[in-house]
């Protein structure tokens, strides 16, 4: 699979676009779902990425910021492929970076599937009473722990398969976990004043 991904930037870009677009719409689906079931509330915003919080809170079907970043990141993937193919002559470098882009999205999609499964089960069978309120710092802390676990998983696969693609995923998941840990500390010391009561 990695050889196929390295021969041209097209498969990697297509895979990235599909994952990046579905990530946004699955986030909207989950945000709307949690609002409808009414059992789970989040301090601030359901969305953890600061630059997307306003768009997700408004349930915008089209996000200008999302489209711009989609185009820029897609062009960046093509540029990295060209750079490693024609100047650096290290195809594993491209796979490393592609793994960063793709596998972080795979980890995020697994979280989406968990949320969707939870929402579906509550809608269909109930099983939850009362309300749960997530502090912002707690949401970031849980997110960080999950990303660290995915990082460890991808690292094990990278070592066993000698895969720069999975190594890239391990690096990106670890970096995201580290960032969310820092955001957790910041949120804990500066609590959000506005509470997202519908989530």
mmCIF file with all atom_site columns, C-alpha atoms in Angstrom, residues 1-179:
data_model
loop_
_atom_site.group_PDB
_atom_site.id
_atom_site.type_symbol
_atom_site.label_atom_id
_atom_site.label_alt_id
_atom_site.label_comp_id
_atom_site.label_asym_id
_atom_site.label_entity_id
_atom_site.label_seq_id
_atom_site.pdbx_PDB_ins_code
_atom_site.Cartn_x
_atom_site.Cartn_y
_atom_site.Cartn_z
_atom_site.occupancy
_atom_site.B_iso_or_equiv
_atom_site.pdbx_formal_charge
_atom_site.auth_seq_id
_atom_site.auth_comp_id
_atom_site.auth_asym_id
_atom_site.auth_atom_id
_atom_site.pdbx_PDB_model_num
ATOM 1   C CA . UNK A 1 1   ? 0.000   0.000  0.000  1.00 0.00 ? 1   UNK A CA 1
ATOM 2   C CA . UNK A 1 2   ? 2.790   2.427  0.874  1.00 0.00 ? 2   UNK A CA 1
ATOM 3   C CA . UNK A 1 3   ? 4.472   1.868  -2.505 1.00 0.00 ? 3   UNK A CA 1
ATOM 4   C CA . UNK A 1 4   ? 1.168   2.677  -4.195 1.00 0.00 ? 4   UNK A CA 1
ATOM 5   C CA . UNK A 1 5   ? 0.810   5.850  -2.118 1.00 0.00 ? 5   UNK A CA 1
ATOM 6   C CA . UNK A 1 6   ? 4.371   6.940  -2.909 1.00 0.00 ? 6   UNK A CA 1
ATOM 7   C CA . UNK A 1 7   ? 4.240   6.557  -6.688 1.00 0.00 ? 7   UNK A CA 1
ATOM 8   C CA . UNK A 1 8   ? 1.931   9.561  -7.157 1.00 0.00 ? 8   UNK A CA 1
ATOM 9   C CA . UNK A 1 9   ? 0.491   12.312 -4.953 1.00 0.00 ? 9   UNK A CA 1
ATOM 10  C CA . UNK A 1 10  ? -3.022  11.699 -6.320 1.00 0.00 ? 10  UNK A CA 1
ATOM 11  C CA . UNK A 1 11  ? -4.000  8.714  -4.105 1.00 0.00 ? 11  UNK A CA 1
ATOM 12  C CA . UNK A 1 12  ? -2.734  10.479 -0.985 1.00 0.00 ? 12  UNK A CA 1
ATOM 13  C CA . UNK A 1 13  ? -4.506  13.733 -1.832 1.00 0.00 ? 13  UNK A CA 1
ATOM 14  C CA . UNK A 1 14  ? -7.794  11.967 -2.607 1.00 0.00 ? 14  UNK A CA 1
ATOM 15  C CA . UNK A 1 15  ? -7.578  9.974  0.631  1.00 0.00 ? 15  UNK A CA 1
ATOM 16  C CA . UNK A 1 16  ? -6.788  13.142 2.579  1.00 0.00 ? 16  UNK A CA 1
ATOM 17  C CA . UNK A 1 17  ? -9.661  15.110 1.022  1.00 0.00 ? 17  UNK A CA 1
ATOM 18  C CA . UNK A 1 18  ? -12.196 12.365 1.748  1.00 0.00 ? 18  UNK A CA 1
ATOM 19  C CA . UNK A 1 19  ? -11.076 12.100 5.377  1.00 0.00 ? 19  UNK A CA 1
ATOM 20  C CA . UNK A 1 20  ? -10.811 15.841 5.955  1.00 0.00 ? 20  UNK A CA 1
ATOM 21  C CA . UNK A 1 21  ? -14.263 16.588 4.504  1.00 0.00 ? 21  UNK A CA 1
ATOM 22  C CA . UNK A 1 22  ? -15.948 13.695 6.310  1.00 0.00 ? 22  UNK A CA 1
ATOM 23  C CA . UNK A 1 23  ? -14.274 14.785 9.556  1.00 0.00 ? 23  UNK A CA 1
ATOM 24  C CA . UNK A 1 24  ? -16.022 18.155 9.369  1.00 0.00 ? 24  UNK A CA 1
ATOM 25  C CA . UNK A 1 25  ? -19.464 16.749 8.603  1.00 0.00 ? 25  UNK A CA 1
ATOM 26  C CA . UNK A 1 26  ? -19.219 13.956 11.154 1.00 0.00 ? 26  UNK A CA 1
ATOM 27  C CA . UNK A 1 27  ? -18.357 16.608 13.739 1.00 0.00 ? 27  UNK A CA 1
ATOM 28  C CA . UNK A 1 28  ? -21.506 18.548 12.813 1.00 0.00 ? 28  UNK A CA 1
ATOM 29  C CA . UNK A 1 29  ? -23.533 15.335 12.983 1.00 0.00 ? 29  UNK A CA 1
ATOM 30  C CA . UNK A 1 30  ? -22.215 14.554 16.466 1.00 0.00 ? 30  UNK A CA 1
ATOM 31  C CA . UNK A 1 31  ? -22.705 18.123 17.710 1.00 0.00 ? 31  UNK A CA 1
ATOM 32  C CA . UNK A 1 32  ? -26.303 18.126 16.505 1.00 0.00 ? 32  UNK A CA 1
ATOM 33  C CA . UNK A 1 33  ? -26.871 14.650 17.919 1.00 0.00 ? 33  UNK A CA 1
ATOM 34  C CA . UNK A 1 34  ? -25.640 15.554 21.395 1.00 0.00 ? 34  UNK A CA 1
ATOM 35  C CA . UNK A 1 35  ? -27.870 18.624 21.371 1.00 0.00 ? 35  UNK A CA 1
ATOM 36  C CA . UNK A 1 36  ? -30.902 16.543 20.461 1.00 0.00 ? 36  UNK A CA 1
ATOM 37  C CA . UNK A 1 37  ? -30.451 13.798 23.068 1.00 0.00 ? 37  UNK A CA 1
ATOM 38  C CA . UNK A 1 38  ? -29.877 16.449 25.754 1.00 0.00 ? 38  UNK A CA 1
ATOM 39  C CA . UNK A 1 39  ? -27.969 14.261 28.220 1.00 0.00 ? 39  UNK A CA 1
ATOM 40  C CA . UNK A 1 40  ? -24.465 15.613 27.569 1.00 0.00 ? 40  UNK A CA 1
ATOM 41  C CA . UNK A 1 41  ? -23.310 19.206 27.994 1.00 0.00 ? 41  UNK A CA 1
ATOM 42  C CA . UNK A 1 42  ? -19.929 20.703 27.195 1.00 0.00 ? 42  UNK A CA 1
ATOM 43  C CA . UNK A 1 43  ? -18.322 23.798 28.620 1.00 0.00 ? 43  UNK A CA 1
ATOM 44  C CA . UNK A 1 44  ? -17.676 26.211 25.787 1.00 0.00 ? 44  UNK A CA 1
ATOM 45  C CA . UNK A 1 45  ? -17.873 24.240 22.542 1.00 0.00 ? 45  UNK A CA 1
ATOM 46  C CA . UNK A 1 46  ? -18.210 20.610 21.527 1.00 0.00 ? 46  UNK A CA 1
ATOM 47  C CA . UNK A 1 47  ? -15.436 21.200 18.976 1.00 0.00 ? 47  UNK A CA 1
ATOM 48  C CA . UNK A 1 48  ? -11.922 21.040 20.428 1.00 0.00 ? 48  UNK A CA 1
ATOM 49  C CA . UNK A 1 49  ? -10.049 22.725 17.561 1.00 0.00 ? 49  UNK A CA 1
ATOM 50  C CA . UNK A 1 50  ? -10.275 26.466 18.359 1.00 0.00 ? 50  UNK A CA 1
ATOM 51  C CA . UNK A 1 51  ? -10.401 27.716 14.748 1.00 0.00 ? 51  UNK A CA 1
ATOM 52  C CA . UNK A 1 52  ? -13.454 25.572 13.955 1.00 0.00 ? 52  UNK A CA 1
ATOM 53  C CA . UNK A 1 53  ? -15.468 26.141 17.124 1.00 0.00 ? 53  UNK A CA 1
ATOM 54  C CA . UNK A 1 54  ? -17.666 28.967 15.814 1.00 0.00 ? 54  UNK A CA 1
ATOM 55  C CA . UNK A 1 55  ? -18.517 27.103 12.609 1.00 0.00 ? 55  UNK A CA 1
ATOM 56  C CA . UNK A 1 56  ? -19.342 23.871 14.439 1.00 0.00 ? 56  UNK A CA 1
ATOM 57  C CA . UNK A 1 57  ? -21.378 25.652 17.122 1.00 0.00 ? 57  UNK A CA 1
ATOM 58  C CA . UNK A 1 58  ? -23.401 27.283 14.337 1.00 0.00 ? 58  UNK A CA 1
ATOM 59  C CA . UNK A 1 59  ? -23.685 23.904 12.542 1.00 0.00 ? 59  UNK A CA 1
ATOM 60  C CA . UNK A 1 60  ? -22.540 25.571 9.319  1.00 0.00 ? 60  UNK A CA 1
ATOM 61  C CA . UNK A 1 61  ? -22.820 23.126 6.400  1.00 0.00 ? 61  UNK A CA 1
ATOM 62  C CA . UNK A 1 62  ? -20.083 25.046 4.575  1.00 0.00 ? 62  UNK A CA 1
ATOM 63  C CA . UNK A 1 63  ? -17.081 26.520 6.350  1.00 0.00 ? 63  UNK A CA 1
ATOM 64  C CA . UNK A 1 64  ? -14.922 29.022 4.501  1.00 0.00 ? 64  UNK A CA 1
ATOM 65  C CA . UNK A 1 65  ? -11.996 28.286 6.809  1.00 0.00 ? 65  UNK A CA 1
ATOM 66  C CA . UNK A 1 66  ? -12.383 24.556 6.244  1.00 0.00 ? 66  UNK A CA 1
ATOM 67  C CA . UNK A 1 67  ? -12.367 24.948 2.457  1.00 0.00 ? 67  UNK A CA 1
ATOM 68  C CA . UNK A 1 68  ? -9.298  27.198 2.517  1.00 0.00 ? 68  UNK A CA 1
ATOM 69  C CA . UNK A 1 69  ? -7.345  24.790 4.717  1.00 0.00 ? 69  UNK A CA 1
ATOM 70  C CA . UNK A 1 70  ? -8.491  21.844 2.608  1.00 0.00 ? 70  UNK A CA 1
ATOM 71  C CA . UNK A 1 71  ? -7.029  23.463 -0.506 1.00 0.00 ? 71  UNK A CA 1
ATOM 72  C CA . UNK A 1 72  ? -3.817  24.588 1.225  1.00 0.00 ? 72  UNK A CA 1
ATOM 73  C CA . UNK A 1 73  ? -3.125  21.202 2.824  1.00 0.00 ? 73  UNK A CA 1
ATOM 74  C CA . UNK A 1 74  ? -3.854  19.388 -0.438 1.00 0.00 ? 74  UNK A CA 1
ATOM 75  C CA . UNK A 1 75  ? -1.374  21.611 -2.262 1.00 0.00 ? 75  UNK A CA 1
ATOM 76  C CA . UNK A 1 76  ? 1.137   21.034 0.531  1.00 0.00 ? 76  UNK A CA 1
ATOM 77  C CA . UNK A 1 77  ? 0.864   17.253 0.111  1.00 0.00 ? 77  UNK A CA 1
ATOM 78  C CA . UNK A 1 78  ? 1.514   17.611 -3.632 1.00 0.00 ? 78  UNK A CA 1
ATOM 79  C CA . UNK A 1 79  ? 4.472   19.908 -2.966 1.00 0.00 ? 79  UNK A CA 1
ATOM 80  C CA . UNK A 1 80  ? 6.010   17.516 -0.439 1.00 0.00 ? 80  UNK A CA 1
ATOM 81  C CA . UNK A 1 81  ? 5.662   14.649 -2.921 1.00 0.00 ? 81  UNK A CA 1
ATOM 82  C CA . UNK A 1 82  ? 7.322   16.705 -5.662 1.00 0.00 ? 82  UNK A CA 1
ATOM 83  C CA . UNK A 1 83  ? 10.080  17.833 -3.314 1.00 0.00 ? 83  UNK A CA 1
ATOM 84  C CA . UNK A 1 84  ? 10.924  14.326 -2.122 1.00 0.00 ? 84  UNK A CA 1
ATOM 85  C CA . UNK A 1 85  ? 10.642  12.881 -5.644 1.00 0.00 ? 85  UNK A CA 1
ATOM 86  C CA . UNK A 1 86  ? 12.708  15.401 -7.576 1.00 0.00 ? 86  UNK A CA 1
ATOM 87  C CA . UNK A 1 87  ? 15.038  17.050 -5.063 1.00 0.00 ? 87  UNK A CA 1
ATOM 88  C CA . UNK A 1 88  ? 15.474  14.966 -1.919 1.00 0.00 ? 88  UNK A CA 1
ATOM 89  C CA . UNK A 1 89  ? 15.113  11.507 -3.503 1.00 0.00 ? 89  UNK A CA 1
ATOM 90  C CA . UNK A 1 90  ? 13.836  10.088 -0.220 1.00 0.00 ? 90  UNK A CA 1
ATOM 91  C CA . UNK A 1 91  ? 10.333  8.710  -0.896 1.00 0.00 ? 91  UNK A CA 1
ATOM 92  C CA . UNK A 1 92  ? 10.032  7.640  2.748  1.00 0.00 ? 92  UNK A CA 1
ATOM 93  C CA . UNK A 1 93  ? 9.972   11.335 3.697  1.00 0.00 ? 93  UNK A CA 1
ATOM 94  C CA . UNK A 1 94  ? 6.770   11.823 1.726  1.00 0.00 ? 94  UNK A CA 1
ATOM 95  C CA . UNK A 1 95  ? 5.216   8.750  3.356  1.00 0.00 ? 95  UNK A CA 1
ATOM 96  C CA . UNK A 1 96  ? 6.174   10.111 6.766  1.00 0.00 ? 96  UNK A CA 1
ATOM 97  C CA . UNK A 1 97  ? 4.382   13.395 6.101  1.00 0.00 ? 97  UNK A CA 1
ATOM 98  C CA . UNK A 1 98  ? 1.426   11.701 4.421  1.00 0.00 ? 98  UNK A CA 1
ATOM 99  C CA . UNK A 1 99  ? 1.050   9.490  7.483  1.00 0.00 ? 99  UNK A CA 1
ATOM 100 C CA . UNK A 1 100 ? 0.882   12.632 9.609  1.00 0.00 ? 100 UNK A CA 1
ATOM 101 C CA . UNK A 1 101 ? -1.992  13.976 7.529  1.00 0.00 ? 101 UNK A CA 1
ATOM 102 C CA . UNK A 1 102 ? -3.930  10.747 7.027  1.00 0.00 ? 102 UNK A CA 1
ATOM 103 C CA . UNK A 1 103 ? -3.544  8.798  10.265 1.00 0.00 ? 103 UNK A CA 1
ATOM 104 C CA . UNK A 1 104 ? -4.428  11.706 12.537 1.00 0.00 ? 104 UNK A CA 1
ATOM 105 C CA . UNK A 1 105 ? -7.712  11.776 10.616 1.00 0.00 ? 105 UNK A CA 1
ATOM 106 C CA . UNK A 1 106 ? -8.104  8.013  11.045 1.00 0.00 ? 106 UNK A CA 1
ATOM 107 C CA . UNK A 1 107 ? -7.762  8.471  14.811 1.00 0.00 ? 107 UNK A CA 1
ATOM 108 C CA . UNK A 1 108 ? -10.311 11.301 14.765 1.00 0.00 ? 108 UNK A CA 1
ATOM 109 C CA . UNK A 1 109 ? -12.730 9.212  12.690 1.00 0.00 ? 109 UNK A CA 1
ATOM 110 C CA . UNK A 1 110 ? -12.584 6.399  15.233 1.00 0.00 ? 110 UNK A CA 1
ATOM 111 C CA . UNK A 1 111 ? -13.700 8.942  17.842 1.00 0.00 ? 111 UNK A CA 1
ATOM 112 C CA . UNK A 1 112 ? -16.500 10.067 15.530 1.00 0.00 ? 112 UNK A CA 1
ATOM 113 C CA . UNK A 1 113 ? -17.695 6.471  15.184 1.00 0.00 ? 113 UNK A CA 1
ATOM 114 C CA . UNK A 1 114 ? -17.733 6.120  18.965 1.00 0.00 ? 114 UNK A CA 1
ATOM 115 C CA . UNK A 1 115 ? -19.802 9.297  19.347 1.00 0.00 ? 115 UNK A CA 1
ATOM 116 C CA . UNK A 1 116 ? -22.217 8.320  16.578 1.00 0.00 ? 116 UNK A CA 1
ATOM 117 C CA . UNK A 1 117 ? -22.666 4.870  18.103 1.00 0.00 ? 117 UNK A CA 1
ATOM 118 C CA . UNK A 1 118 ? -23.379 6.436  21.494 1.00 0.00 ? 118 UNK A CA 1
ATOM 119 C CA . UNK A 1 119 ? -25.896 8.921  20.077 1.00 0.00 ? 119 UNK A CA 1
ATOM 120 C CA . UNK A 1 120 ? -27.654 6.195  18.070 1.00 0.00 ? 120 UNK A CA 1
ATOM 121 C CA . UNK A 1 121 ? -27.912 3.893  21.080 1.00 0.00 ? 121 UNK A CA 1
ATOM 122 C CA . UNK A 1 122 ? -29.356 6.613  23.325 1.00 0.00 ? 122 UNK A CA 1
ATOM 123 C CA . UNK A 1 123 ? -31.867 7.653  20.672 1.00 0.00 ? 123 UNK A CA 1
ATOM 124 C CA . UNK A 1 124 ? -32.964 4.068  20.055 1.00 0.00 ? 124 UNK A CA 1
ATOM 125 C CA . UNK A 1 125 ? -32.875 2.455  23.481 1.00 0.00 ? 125 UNK A CA 1
ATOM 126 C CA . UNK A 1 126 ? -32.276 5.193  26.046 1.00 0.00 ? 126 UNK A CA 1
ATOM 127 C CA . UNK A 1 127 ? -30.180 3.822  28.872 1.00 0.00 ? 127 UNK A CA 1
ATOM 128 C CA . UNK A 1 128 ? -28.947 7.222  30.035 1.00 0.00 ? 128 UNK A CA 1
ATOM 129 C CA . UNK A 1 129 ? -30.618 9.339  32.703 1.00 0.00 ? 129 UNK A CA 1
ATOM 130 C CA . UNK A 1 130 ? -29.777 12.790 33.974 1.00 0.00 ? 130 UNK A CA 1
ATOM 131 C CA . UNK A 1 131 ? -27.031 14.934 32.502 1.00 0.00 ? 131 UNK A CA 1
ATOM 132 C CA . UNK A 1 132 ? -23.265 14.851 32.196 1.00 0.00 ? 132 UNK A CA 1
ATOM 133 C CA . UNK A 1 133 ? -21.350 18.124 32.130 1.00 0.00 ? 133 UNK A CA 1
ATOM 134 C CA . UNK A 1 134 ? -17.846 18.101 30.629 1.00 0.00 ? 134 UNK A CA 1
ATOM 135 C CA . UNK A 1 135 ? -15.485 20.831 31.752 1.00 0.00 ? 135 UNK A CA 1
ATOM 136 C CA . UNK A 1 136 ? -13.389 22.132 28.862 1.00 0.00 ? 136 UNK A CA 1
ATOM 137 C CA . UNK A 1 137 ? -10.119 21.095 30.474 1.00 0.00 ? 137 UNK A CA 1
ATOM 138 C CA . UNK A 1 138 ? -11.480 17.592 31.051 1.00 0.00 ? 138 UNK A CA 1
ATOM 139 C CA . UNK A 1 139 ? -12.489 17.249 27.380 1.00 0.00 ? 139 UNK A CA 1
ATOM 140 C CA . UNK A 1 140 ? -8.973  18.230 26.327 1.00 0.00 ? 140 UNK A CA 1
ATOM 141 C CA . UNK A 1 141 ? -7.399  15.892 28.875 1.00 0.00 ? 141 UNK A CA 1
ATOM 142 C CA . UNK A 1 142 ? -9.433  12.895 27.683 1.00 0.00 ? 142 UNK A CA 1
ATOM 143 C CA . UNK A 1 143 ? -8.667  13.799 24.081 1.00 0.00 ? 143 UNK A CA 1
ATOM 144 C CA . UNK A 1 144 ? -4.950  13.971 24.846 1.00 0.00 ? 144 UNK A CA 1
ATOM 145 C CA . UNK A 1 145 ? -5.017  10.533 26.483 1.00 0.00 ? 145 UNK A CA 1
ATOM 146 C CA . UNK A 1 146 ? -6.726  9.042  23.438 1.00 0.00 ? 146 UNK A CA 1
ATOM 147 C CA . UNK A 1 147 ? -4.228  10.576 21.033 1.00 0.00 ? 147 UNK A CA 1
ATOM 148 C CA . UNK A 1 148 ? -1.338  9.240  23.120 1.00 0.00 ? 148 UNK A CA 1
ATOM 149 C CA . UNK A 1 149 ? -2.868  5.763  22.887 1.00 0.00 ? 149 UNK A CA 1
ATOM 150 C CA . UNK A 1 150 ? -3.253  6.038  19.099 1.00 0.00 ? 150 UNK A CA 1
ATOM 151 C CA . UNK A 1 151 ? 0.318   7.301  18.912 1.00 0.00 ? 151 UNK A CA 1
ATOM 152 C CA . UNK A 1 152 ? 1.542   4.227  20.781 1.00 0.00 ? 152 UNK A CA 1
ATOM 153 C CA . UNK A 1 153 ? -0.487  1.937  18.518 1.00 0.00 ? 153 UNK A CA 1
ATOM 154 C CA . UNK A 1 154 ? 0.833   3.544  15.323 1.00 0.00 ? 154 UNK A CA 1
ATOM 155 C CA . UNK A 1 155 ? 4.378   3.463  16.698 1.00 0.00 ? 155 UNK A CA 1
ATOM 156 C CA . UNK A 1 156 ? 4.153   -0.274 17.374 1.00 0.00 ? 156 UNK A CA 1
ATOM 157 C CA . UNK A 1 157 ? 2.884   -0.852 13.826 1.00 0.00 ? 157 UNK A CA 1
ATOM 158 C CA . UNK A 1 158 ? 5.631   1.388  12.439 1.00 0.00 ? 158 UNK A CA 1
ATOM 159 C CA . UNK A 1 159 ? 8.314   -0.618 14.235 1.00 0.00 ? 159 UNK A CA 1
ATOM 160 C CA . UNK A 1 160 ? 6.898   -4.013 13.307 1.00 0.00 ? 160 UNK A CA 1
ATOM 161 C CA . UNK A 1 161 ? 6.269   -3.084 9.671  1.00 0.00 ? 161 UNK A CA 1
ATOM 162 C CA . UNK A 1 162 ? 9.244   -0.704 9.333  1.00 0.00 ? 162 UNK A CA 1
ATOM 163 C CA . UNK A 1 163 ? 6.733   1.862  8.094  1.00 0.00 ? 163 UNK A CA 1
ATOM 164 C CA . UNK A 1 164 ? 7.462   5.596  7.767  1.00 0.00 ? 164 UNK A CA 1
ATOM 165 C CA . UNK A 1 165 ? 3.745   6.101  7.052  1.00 0.00 ? 165 UNK A CA 1
ATOM 166 C CA . UNK A 1 166 ? 2.704   4.813  10.484 1.00 0.00 ? 166 UNK A CA 1
ATOM 167 C CA . UNK A 1 167 ? 5.659   6.583  12.098 1.00 0.00 ? 167 UNK A CA 1
ATOM 168 C CA . UNK A 1 168 ? 4.253   9.842  10.749 1.00 0.00 ? 168 UNK A CA 1
ATOM 169 C CA . UNK A 1 169 ? 0.883   8.994  12.274 1.00 0.00 ? 169 UNK A CA 1
ATOM 170 C CA . UNK A 1 170 ? 2.516   8.232  15.618 1.00 0.00 ? 170 UNK A CA 1
ATOM 171 C CA . UNK A 1 171 ? 4.368   11.556 15.598 1.00 0.00 ? 171 UNK A CA 1
ATOM 172 C CA . UNK A 1 172 ? 1.280   13.585 14.689 1.00 0.00 ? 172 UNK A CA 1
ATOM 173 C CA . UNK A 1 173 ? -0.956  11.871 17.255 1.00 0.00 ? 173 UNK A CA 1
ATOM 174 C CA . UNK A 1 174 ? 1.653   12.416 19.960 1.00 0.00 ? 174 UNK A CA 1
ATOM 175 C CA . UNK A 1 175 ? 1.981   16.072 18.957 1.00 0.00 ? 175 UNK A CA 1
ATOM 176 C CA . UNK A 1 176 ? -1.788  16.562 19.018 1.00 0.00 ? 176 UNK A CA 1
ATOM 177 C CA . UNK A 1 177 ? -2.008  14.864 22.411 1.00 0.00 ? 177 UNK A CA 1
ATOM 178 C CA . UNK A 1 178 ? 0.717   17.165 23.721 1.00 0.00 ? 178 UNK A CA 1
ATOM 179 C CA . UNK A 1 179 ? -1.119  20.225 22.338 1.00 0.00 ? 179 UNK A CA 1
#
